[in-house]
Coordinates of C-alpha atoms in Angstrom, one line a residue:
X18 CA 1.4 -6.4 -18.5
X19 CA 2.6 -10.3 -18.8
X20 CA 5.5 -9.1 -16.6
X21 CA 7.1 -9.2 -12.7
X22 CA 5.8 -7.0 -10.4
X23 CA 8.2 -4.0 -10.2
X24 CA 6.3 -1.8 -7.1
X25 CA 9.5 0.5 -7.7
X26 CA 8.7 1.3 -11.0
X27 CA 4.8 1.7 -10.1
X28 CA 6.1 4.1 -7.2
X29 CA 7.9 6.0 -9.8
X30 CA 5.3 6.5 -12.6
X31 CA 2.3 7.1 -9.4
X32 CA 5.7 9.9 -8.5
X33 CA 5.4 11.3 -11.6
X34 CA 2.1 11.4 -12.6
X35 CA 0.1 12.0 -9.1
X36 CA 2.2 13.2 -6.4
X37 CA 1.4 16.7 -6.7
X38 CA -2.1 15.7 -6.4
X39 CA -1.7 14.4 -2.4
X40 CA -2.6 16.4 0.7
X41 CA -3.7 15.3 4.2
X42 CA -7.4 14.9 2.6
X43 CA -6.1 12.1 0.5
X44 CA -6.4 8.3 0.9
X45 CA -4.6 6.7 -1.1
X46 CA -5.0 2.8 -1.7
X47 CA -2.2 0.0 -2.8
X48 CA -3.7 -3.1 -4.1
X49 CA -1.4 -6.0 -4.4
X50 CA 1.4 -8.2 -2.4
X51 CA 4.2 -6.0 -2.3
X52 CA 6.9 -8.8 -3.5
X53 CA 9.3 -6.4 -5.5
X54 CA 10.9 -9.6 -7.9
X55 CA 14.3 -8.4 -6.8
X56 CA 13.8 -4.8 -8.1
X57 CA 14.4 -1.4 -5.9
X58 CA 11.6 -1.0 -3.6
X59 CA 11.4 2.9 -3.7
X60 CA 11.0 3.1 -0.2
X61 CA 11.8 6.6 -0.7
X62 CA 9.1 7.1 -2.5
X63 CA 6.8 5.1 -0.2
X64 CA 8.0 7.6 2.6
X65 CA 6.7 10.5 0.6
X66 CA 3.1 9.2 -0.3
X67 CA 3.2 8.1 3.5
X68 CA 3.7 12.0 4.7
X69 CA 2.1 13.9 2.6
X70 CA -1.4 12.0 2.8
X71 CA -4.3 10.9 5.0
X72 CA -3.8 8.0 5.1
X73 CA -2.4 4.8 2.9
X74 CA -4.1 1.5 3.3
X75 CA -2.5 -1.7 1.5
X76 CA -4.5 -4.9 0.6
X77 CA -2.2 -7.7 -0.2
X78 CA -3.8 -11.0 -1.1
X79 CA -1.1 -13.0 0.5
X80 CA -1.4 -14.4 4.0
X81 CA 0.3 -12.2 6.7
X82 CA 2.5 -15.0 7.2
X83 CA 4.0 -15.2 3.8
X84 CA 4.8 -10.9 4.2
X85 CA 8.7 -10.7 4.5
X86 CA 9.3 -14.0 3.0
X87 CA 11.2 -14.6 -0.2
X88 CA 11.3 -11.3 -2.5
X89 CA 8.2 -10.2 -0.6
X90 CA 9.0 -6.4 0.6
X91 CA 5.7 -6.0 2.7
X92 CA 6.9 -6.0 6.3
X93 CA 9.0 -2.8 4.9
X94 CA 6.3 -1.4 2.8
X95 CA 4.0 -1.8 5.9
X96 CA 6.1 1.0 8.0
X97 CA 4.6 3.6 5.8
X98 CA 1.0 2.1 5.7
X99 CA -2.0 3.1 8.1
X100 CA -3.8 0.1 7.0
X101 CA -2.2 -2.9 5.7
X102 CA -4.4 -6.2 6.1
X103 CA -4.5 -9.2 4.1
X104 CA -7.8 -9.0 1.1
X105 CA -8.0 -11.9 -0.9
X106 CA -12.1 -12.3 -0.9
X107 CA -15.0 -10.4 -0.9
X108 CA -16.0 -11.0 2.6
X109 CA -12.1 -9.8 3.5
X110 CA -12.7 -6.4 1.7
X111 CA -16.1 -5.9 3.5
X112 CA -14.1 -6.7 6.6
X113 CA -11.6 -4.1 6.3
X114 CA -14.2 -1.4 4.2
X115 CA -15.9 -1.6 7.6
X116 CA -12.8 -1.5 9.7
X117 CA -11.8 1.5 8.3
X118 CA -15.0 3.3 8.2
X119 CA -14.9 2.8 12.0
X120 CA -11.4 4.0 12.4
X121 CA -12.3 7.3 10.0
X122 CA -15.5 7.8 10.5
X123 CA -16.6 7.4 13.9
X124 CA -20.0 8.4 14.4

């Protein structure tokens, strides 16, 4: 806590302590806004949680227009992302919640 995000590091302790646990039954969900504060991405490891689940879906506060900009790695992190939609507010989570549940779920 009380420091830069460092979605490399995350990648790597999410590595060590729950990629065993994936399969194509998983869904695995990445809340935040993908700026990497000039740290290593792990794009590797991205990649990996990509193949071997269902699905990944990433909710990023930020405005689609700010993805990319500055130390923001989104538009890279997005390549291995089913989902990946802007969530900043309630009414944007119901929004994608029900998006998905279309996409998955068709009835």
């Amino acid at each position: 806590g009380f420091r830069s995000t460092d979605y490399g590091r995350a990648l790597e302790d999410f590595e060590d302590l729950h990629m065993d646990a994936l399969d194509r039954h998983t869904t695995v969900i990445i809340l935040g806004d993908g700026r990497s504060n000039d740290t290593d991405p792990r794009m590797d490891l991205m990649r990996q949680i990509h193949d071997r689940s269902k699905s990944v879906i990433w909710l990023n506060p930020e405005p689609e227009p700010f993805w990319g900009t500055g130390d923001s790695e989104m538009h890279r992190y997005r390549t291995f992302c089913h989902v990946a939609k802007t969530c900043s507010t309630v009414q944007d989570l119901e929004r994608v919640v029900d998006d998905v549940m279309k996409t998955y779920f068709r009835v």
